[in-house]
Amino acid sequence: MLKTLKIGFLQYSGVSTFQLLYKDTKDSLEDPKDRELPRKLLQPNKAGILNLEHFNHISNQKIIVECSDACGCSDSCPRRRLQQGQKKRLVVFYENKILGFGLRAAEPIKAGEYVTEYVGTVLTPRSNRDPSYDLGIEIVAEGLAIDSRKCGNLARFVAHACDPNAAFIETHSRIFETDPLIPRVSLYALRDIAIGEAVTICYYSRDKLASGKGIKCACRPGCPNHLPKN
Ligand SMILES: C[S@@+](CC[C@H](N)C(=O)[O-])C[C@H]1O[C@@H](n2cnc3c(N)ncnc32)[C@H](O)[C@@H]1O
């Protein structure tokens, strides 16, 4: 099962919990004594690069906030990466019998660059279905998941690695402020990814991986970890 990201609220009109959270965080960062607080909001720089140097892929409480019509910027603004769509060339590659299909870079990807979106059906996770392709949403809409098992894009093939080179990050993105705020998730590179290299994320926390139960992790020869069975 894909890693559950921590994020809070789905809204279609009016002031959302998220807007309040956003305001609180922004305000607190303006107070010098609070600058040490973990920063919740991420935005790419002018070159479209997200600073993920200190990204903790295990306890992820981060959300990317993209520009909208309220900013007055253009469609080519680097802070509209998800809105602009996938630009990186990627291939779905059959790795081996254990890993099945994975995703590989068909061109070099730099650390902090947007790779693609995790696409699927937004639903409430239920116990009687296969959650292997669920990506839990926790900031924009707590308790929902994006399921790419039957309907998704190539991000559904991203394999787990205990030392991953990419991460899924919830993304607050809408072109017009009046658009519905649907849960969306971006895939960003945590470090440079070479052409032909597998793009990987970490599905689980270190504790779960070290529990000794589940599928033996095949991220590298001799990896001692296990992917918990759902
Ligand atoms: C979201 S799917 C990834 C796509 C899948 N490989 C396919 O061919 O459709 C997750 C599944 O891939 C396999 N997998 C991914 N990373 C793995 C790893 N490091 N070790 C073992 N199996 C892995 C497991 O079977 C896991 O349940």
Short mmCIF file of C-alpha atoms and ligand atoms in Angstrom, two decimals:
data_model
loop_
_atom_site.label_atom_id
_atom_site.label_comp_id
_atom_site.label_asym_id
_atom_site.label_seq_id
_atom_site.Cartn_x
_atom_site.Cartn_y
_atom_site.Cartn_z
CA MET A 1 0.00 0.00 0.00
CA LEU A 2 1.26 3.45 -0.81
CA LYS A 3 2.34 5.72 1.97
CA THR A 4 -0.28 7.79 3.74
CA LEU A 5 0.49 11.48 3.57
CA LYS A 6 -0.67 13.69 6.40
CA ILE A 7 -2.87 16.54 5.36
CA GLY A 8 -7.14 18.23 6.53
CA PHE A 9 -10.29 19.31 4.66
CA LEU A 10 -12.33 19.19 1.50
CA GLN A 11 -14.28 22.30 0.65
CA TYR A 12 -16.25 23.45 -2.31
CA SER A 13 -17.22 26.97 -1.22
CA GLY A 14 -16.61 29.47 1.53
CA VAL A 15 -13.62 29.61 3.89
CA SER A 16 -11.99 26.23 4.43
CA THR A 17 -10.01 24.83 7.33
CA PHE A 18 -7.12 24.81 4.89
CA GLN A 19 -7.36 28.54 4.25
CA LEU A 20 -7.25 29.06 8.02
CA LEU A 21 -4.26 26.76 8.33
CA TYR A 22 -2.55 28.61 5.49
CA LYS A 23 -3.18 31.98 7.15
CA ASP A 24 -1.98 30.73 10.55
CA THR A 25 1.22 29.37 9.10
CA LYS A 26 1.93 32.48 7.06
CA ASP A 27 1.29 34.72 10.07
CA SER A 28 3.45 32.62 12.35
CA LEU A 29 6.33 32.80 9.88
CA GLU A 30 6.16 36.56 9.99
CA ASP A 31 6.92 36.42 13.71
CA PRO A 32 10.75 35.94 14.03
CA LYS A 33 10.42 33.83 17.19
CA ASP A 34 8.28 31.30 15.30
CA ARG A 35 10.59 30.88 12.31
CA GLU A 36 11.95 27.65 13.77
CA LEU A 37 8.51 26.00 13.48
CA PRO A 38 8.32 23.25 10.87
CA ARG A 39 7.21 24.93 7.69
CA LYS A 40 4.00 23.46 6.33
CA LEU A 41 3.77 25.29 3.03
CA LEU A 42 6.05 24.73 0.08
CA GLN A 43 6.39 26.74 -3.12
CA PRO A 44 8.81 26.28 -6.01
CA ASN A 45 11.30 29.12 -6.61
CA LYS A 46 11.35 31.25 -9.78
CA ALA A 47 13.06 28.42 -11.65
CA GLY A 48 10.27 26.02 -10.66
CA ILE A 49 12.51 24.14 -8.19
CA LEU A 50 11.13 23.07 -4.82
CA ASN A 51 13.63 23.12 -1.96
CA LEU A 52 13.27 19.62 -0.48
CA GLU A 53 16.67 19.50 1.20
CA HIS A 54 15.20 18.82 4.63
CA PHE A 55 12.18 16.88 3.41
CA ASN A 56 11.16 14.15 5.82
CA HIS A 57 9.46 11.57 3.65
CA ILE A 58 8.32 9.59 6.68
CA SER A 59 6.32 12.21 8.59
CA ASN A 60 5.23 14.42 5.75
CA GLN A 61 3.15 17.39 6.89
CA LYS A 62 3.89 19.50 3.87
CA ILE A 63 1.58 20.94 1.25
CA ILE A 64 2.49 22.78 -1.94
CA VAL A 65 0.40 25.86 -2.64
CA GLU A 66 0.17 26.78 -6.32
CA CYS A 67 -0.78 30.18 -7.75
CA SER A 68 -4.29 30.88 -8.99
CA ASP A 69 -6.12 33.72 -10.74
CA ALA A 70 -6.00 35.57 -7.41
CA CYS A 71 -2.21 36.09 -7.82
CA GLY A 72 -2.37 37.97 -11.10
CA CYS A 73 0.53 35.89 -12.50
CA SER A 74 0.52 34.24 -15.94
CA ASP A 75 -0.17 30.61 -16.93
CA SER A 76 3.59 30.10 -17.27
CA CYS A 77 4.30 31.00 -13.62
CA PRO A 78 6.69 28.40 -12.11
CA ARG A 79 4.36 28.15 -9.13
CA ARG A 80 1.71 26.46 -11.30
CA ARG A 81 3.67 23.26 -11.95
CA LEU A 82 0.87 20.77 -11.44
CA GLN A 83 -1.51 22.94 -13.46
CA GLN A 84 0.98 22.97 -16.35
CA GLY A 85 1.02 19.17 -16.53
CA GLN A 86 3.78 16.58 -16.88
CA LYS A 87 6.80 17.77 -18.87
CA LYS A 88 9.33 15.08 -17.90
CA ARG A 89 9.61 12.01 -20.08
CA LEU A 90 9.04 8.82 -18.10
CA VAL A 91 8.73 5.15 -19.00
CA VAL A 92 6.85 2.29 -17.38
CA PHE A 93 9.48 -0.46 -17.14
CA TYR A 94 9.12 -4.14 -16.22
CA GLU A 95 11.67 -4.51 -13.41
CA ASN A 96 11.35 -8.16 -12.35
CA LYS A 97 8.88 -10.73 -11.01
CA ILE A 98 8.92 -9.30 -7.47
CA LEU A 99 8.67 -5.58 -8.22
CA GLY A 100 6.46 -5.93 -11.28
CA PHE A 101 6.31 -2.73 -13.32
CA GLY A 102 8.08 0.39 -12.14
CA LEU A 103 8.62 3.93 -13.36
CA ARG A 104 11.92 5.11 -14.85
CA ALA A 105 13.23 8.51 -15.94
CA ALA A 106 13.58 8.82 -19.73
CA GLU A 107 15.50 12.09 -19.26
CA PRO A 108 17.54 13.52 -16.36
CA ILE A 109 15.44 15.03 -13.56
CA LYS A 110 16.95 17.59 -11.17
CA ALA A 111 16.39 17.64 -7.40
CA GLY A 112 13.27 19.67 -6.62
CA GLU A 113 11.74 19.30 -10.09
CA TYR A 114 8.11 18.33 -10.63
CA VAL A 115 7.82 14.86 -12.14
CA THR A 116 4.11 14.11 -12.52
CA GLU A 117 0.78 13.93 -10.69
CA TYR A 118 -0.67 10.91 -8.84
CA VAL A 119 -4.00 10.43 -10.59
CA GLY A 120 -6.88 8.17 -9.57
CA THR A 121 -10.36 7.96 -8.13
CA VAL A 122 -10.93 9.91 -4.92
CA LEU A 123 -12.73 7.71 -2.41
CA THR A 124 -13.17 6.82 1.24
CA PRO A 125 -10.93 3.83 1.96
CA ARG A 126 -12.95 0.73 2.92
CA SER A 127 -11.64 -2.44 4.49
CA ASN A 128 -13.04 -4.83 1.85
CA ARG A 129 -11.03 -3.58 -1.11
CA ASP A 130 -7.40 -3.80 -2.25
CA PRO A 131 -5.60 -0.70 -0.92
CA SER A 132 -2.29 -1.38 -2.75
CA TYR A 133 -2.80 1.63 -4.99
CA ASP A 134 -4.29 3.99 -2.36
CA LEU A 135 -2.57 7.24 -1.59
CA GLY A 136 -4.02 8.64 1.62
CA ILE A 137 -4.94 12.33 1.77
CA GLU A 138 -4.63 14.03 5.13
CA ILE A 139 -4.31 17.81 4.75
CA VAL A 140 -6.80 18.79 2.03
CA ALA A 141 -9.33 16.10 2.94
CA GLU A 142 -8.62 13.91 5.92
CA GLY A 143 -9.71 10.30 5.52
CA LEU A 144 -9.90 10.25 1.72
CA ALA A 145 -7.59 8.39 -0.61
CA ILE A 146 -6.67 8.56 -4.28
CA ASP A 147 -6.98 5.04 -5.68
CA SER A 148 -5.19 4.34 -8.97
CA ARG A 149 -5.83 0.59 -9.11
CA LYS A 150 -8.33 0.70 -11.98
CA CYS A 151 -8.00 4.26 -13.20
CA GLY A 152 -4.76 6.22 -12.94
CA ASN A 153 -1.67 7.45 -14.76
CA LEU A 154 1.93 6.25 -14.80
CA ALA A 155 2.53 7.46 -11.21
CA ARG A 156 0.68 4.30 -10.09
CA PHE A 157 3.80 2.30 -11.01
CA VAL A 158 6.21 4.12 -8.68
CA ALA A 159 8.00 1.50 -6.58
CA HIS A 160 8.97 1.70 -2.92
CA ALA A 161 12.60 2.28 -1.91
CA CYS A 162 13.89 2.64 1.64
CA ASP A 163 16.14 5.45 0.39
CA PRO A 164 13.83 7.03 -2.22
CA ASN A 165 14.71 9.66 -4.82
CA ALA A 166 11.22 11.21 -5.03
CA ALA A 167 8.18 11.97 -2.88
CA PHE A 168 4.47 12.51 -3.22
CA ILE A 169 3.35 15.88 -1.83
CA GLU A 170 -0.25 17.06 -1.48
CA THR A 171 -0.87 20.07 -3.66
CA HIS A 172 -3.37 22.89 -3.23
CA SER A 173 -3.92 23.79 -6.85
CA ARG A 174 -6.75 25.41 -8.72
CA ILE A 175 -6.67 27.77 -11.69
CA PHE A 176 -9.59 29.86 -10.42
CA GLU A 177 -10.26 30.45 -6.74
CA THR A 178 -13.89 29.51 -7.46
CA ASP A 179 -12.89 26.03 -8.72
CA PRO A 180 -13.61 23.13 -6.34
CA LEU A 181 -10.62 22.24 -4.17
CA ILE A 182 -10.10 18.59 -5.04
CA PRO A 183 -7.33 16.54 -3.40
CA ARG A 184 -4.31 16.45 -5.72
CA VAL A 185 -0.83 15.06 -5.22
CA SER A 186 2.41 15.95 -7.03
CA LEU A 187 5.49 13.78 -7.42
CA TYR A 188 8.72 15.76 -6.91
CA ALA A 189 12.35 14.62 -7.17
CA LEU A 190 14.19 14.65 -3.83
CA ARG A 191 17.57 14.40 -5.56
CA ASP A 192 18.93 14.31 -9.10
CA ILE A 193 17.59 11.30 -11.00
CA ALA A 194 19.67 10.04 -13.93
CA ILE A 195 18.24 8.96 -17.26
CA GLY A 196 17.19 5.30 -16.96
CA GLU A 197 17.08 5.38 -13.14
CA ALA A 198 13.98 4.09 -11.34
CA VAL A 199 11.83 6.80 -9.73
CA THR A 200 11.01 5.66 -6.19
CA ILE A 201 9.17 6.86 -3.11
CA CYS A 202 9.01 5.56 0.47
CA TYR A 203 5.63 3.88 1.11
CA TYR A 204 5.91 3.39 4.87
CA SER A 205 7.47 4.70 8.07
CA ARG A 206 10.78 3.23 9.22
CA ASP A 207 9.02 1.41 12.11
CA LYS A 208 6.58 -0.34 9.79
CA LEU A 209 9.33 -1.28 7.35
CA ALA A 210 11.39 -2.79 10.17
CA SER A 211 8.47 -4.80 11.64
CA GLY A 212 9.67 -7.97 9.89
CA LYS A 213 6.15 -8.71 8.57
CA GLY A 214 4.83 -8.57 5.03
CA ILE A 215 6.48 -8.66 1.59
CA LYS A 216 10.28 -8.71 1.61
CA CYS A 217 11.47 -5.34 0.31
CA ALA A 218 13.30 -5.67 -3.01
CA CYS A 219 14.46 -2.06 -3.27
CA ARG A 220 18.11 -3.20 -3.25
CA PRO A 221 19.90 -6.54 -2.84
CA GLY A 222 19.98 -7.51 0.83
CA CYS A 223 17.48 -4.92 2.04
CA PRO A 224 16.37 -6.18 5.49
CA ASN A 225 12.97 -4.42 5.45
CA HIS A 226 9.45 -5.64 4.69
CA LEU A 227 6.45 -3.91 3.14
CA PRO A 228 3.53 -4.52 5.54
CA LYS A 229 0.63 -6.50 4.07
CA ASN A 230 -2.61 -4.52 4.10
C1 LIG B 1 1.60 0.73 -6.23
S1 LIG B 1 2.09 -0.82 -6.75
C2 LIG B 1 3.45 -0.45 -7.80
C3 LIG B 1 3.21 -0.94 -9.20
C4 LIG B 1 3.31 -2.43 -9.33
N1 LIG B 1 4.71 -2.84 -9.28
C5 LIG B 1 2.69 -2.92 -10.64
O1 LIG B 1 3.35 -3.60 -11.43
O2 LIG B 1 1.50 -2.60 -10.89
C6 LIG B 1 2.79 -1.46 -5.27
C7 LIG B 1 3.22 -2.91 -5.38
O3 LIG B 1 4.46 -3.03 -6.08
C8 LIG B 1 5.31 -3.98 -5.44
N2 LIG B 1 6.51 -3.28 -4.92
C9 LIG B 1 6.80 -1.98 -5.04
N3 LIG B 1 7.97 -1.68 -4.46
C10 LIG B 1 8.44 -2.83 -3.92
C11 LIG B 1 9.61 -3.17 -3.19
N4 LIG B 1 10.54 -2.28 -2.85
N5 LIG B 1 9.76 -4.46 -2.80
C12 LIG B 1 8.85 -5.39 -3.12
N6 LIG B 1 7.72 -5.13 -3.82
C13 LIG B 1 7.51 -3.88 -4.22
C14 LIG B 1 4.51 -4.59 -4.32
O4 LIG B 1 3.85 -5.74 -4.83
C15 LIG B 1 3.49 -3.51 -4.01
O5 LIG B 1 2.29 -4.01 -3.42
#
